[in-house]
């Protein structure tokens, strides 16, 4: 009697989680808006100046670029393609794209669990906040002190 092998069971693809809503959306929106308050106040308080126009444009463009890069990186991660270097993401955040990066992290649920990435990201956000506190509230006294 000859035995015939039954075909091996097909490998099942890992199930993808259906798109879930962002957790604690209201709190995250409030935090995001709160973090944007100082840059907006700083830019709005000196709006007609050309430097502030450049600053506003830089924040908007870098935030849009960050959003697009996070989206691309998330897609590439799912497909096993060429990823966006973390240093590139951090550079865009440092150049003013941190609001877009913060939004993208929540929209795409990307780079939210990697502690080393989050530490650098939040240090960048804190650096921007310190700059704007100095600019808006301290009238550049901190930067004058540090540059002496």
PDB file of N, CA and C in Angstrom, residues 44 58 61 70 83 97 127 136 142 147:
ATOM      1  N   UNK A  44       2.813  84.771  15.609  1.00  0.00           N
ATOM      2  CA  UNK A  44       1.728  85.751  15.474  1.00  0.00           C
ATOM      3  C   UNK A  44       2.096  87.093  16.104  1.00  0.00           C
ATOM      4  N   UNK A  58       8.370  77.526   7.240  1.00  0.00           N
ATOM      5  CA  UNK A  58       9.229  76.389   7.570  1.00  0.00           C
ATOM      6  C   UNK A  58       8.482  75.366   8.420  1.00  0.00           C
ATOM      7  N   UNK A  61       5.833  73.671   6.051  1.00  0.00           N
ATOM      8  CA  UNK A  61       6.429  72.784   5.050  1.00  0.00           C
ATOM      9  C   UNK A  61       7.087  71.561   5.682  1.00  0.00           C
ATOM     10  N   UNK A  70       6.584  59.972   7.297  1.00  0.00           N
ATOM     11  CA  UNK A  70       6.084  58.956   8.231  1.00  0.00           C
ATOM     12  C   UNK A  70       5.140  57.996   7.510  1.00  0.00           C
ATOM     13  N   UNK A  83      13.258  51.763   3.895  1.00  0.00           N
ATOM     14  CA  UNK A  83      12.702  52.613   4.944  1.00  0.00           C
ATOM     15  C   UNK A  83      13.352  53.990   4.929  1.00  0.00           C
ATOM     16  N   UNK A  97       9.432  70.392  11.781  1.00  0.00           N
ATOM     17  CA  UNK A  97       8.380  69.456  11.405  1.00  0.00           C
ATOM     18  C   UNK A  97       7.824  68.610  12.530  1.00  0.00           C
ATOM     19  N   UNK A 127      13.253  71.138  22.978  1.00  0.00           N
ATOM     20  CA  UNK A 127      14.168  72.188  22.501  1.00  0.00           C
ATOM     21  C   UNK A 127      13.387  73.307  21.818  1.00  0.00           C
ATOM     22  N   UNK A 136       9.157  84.223  23.378  1.00  0.00           N
ATOM     23  CA  UNK A 136       7.863  84.841  23.667  1.00  0.00           C
ATOM     24  C   UNK A 136       7.784  85.393  25.086  1.00  0.00           C
ATOM     25  N   UNK A 142      17.224  84.366  27.844  1.00  0.00           N
ATOM     26  CA  UNK A 142      17.954  83.105  27.987  1.00  0.00           C
ATOM     27  C   UNK A 142      19.020  82.974  26.906  1.00  0.00           C
ATOM     28  N   UNK A 147      24.658  83.109  25.138  1.00  0.00           N
ATOM     29  CA  UNK A 147      25.595  83.544  24.102  1.00  0.00           C
ATOM     30  C   UNK A 147      26.684  84.467  24.626  1.00  0.00           C
TER      31      UNK A 147
END
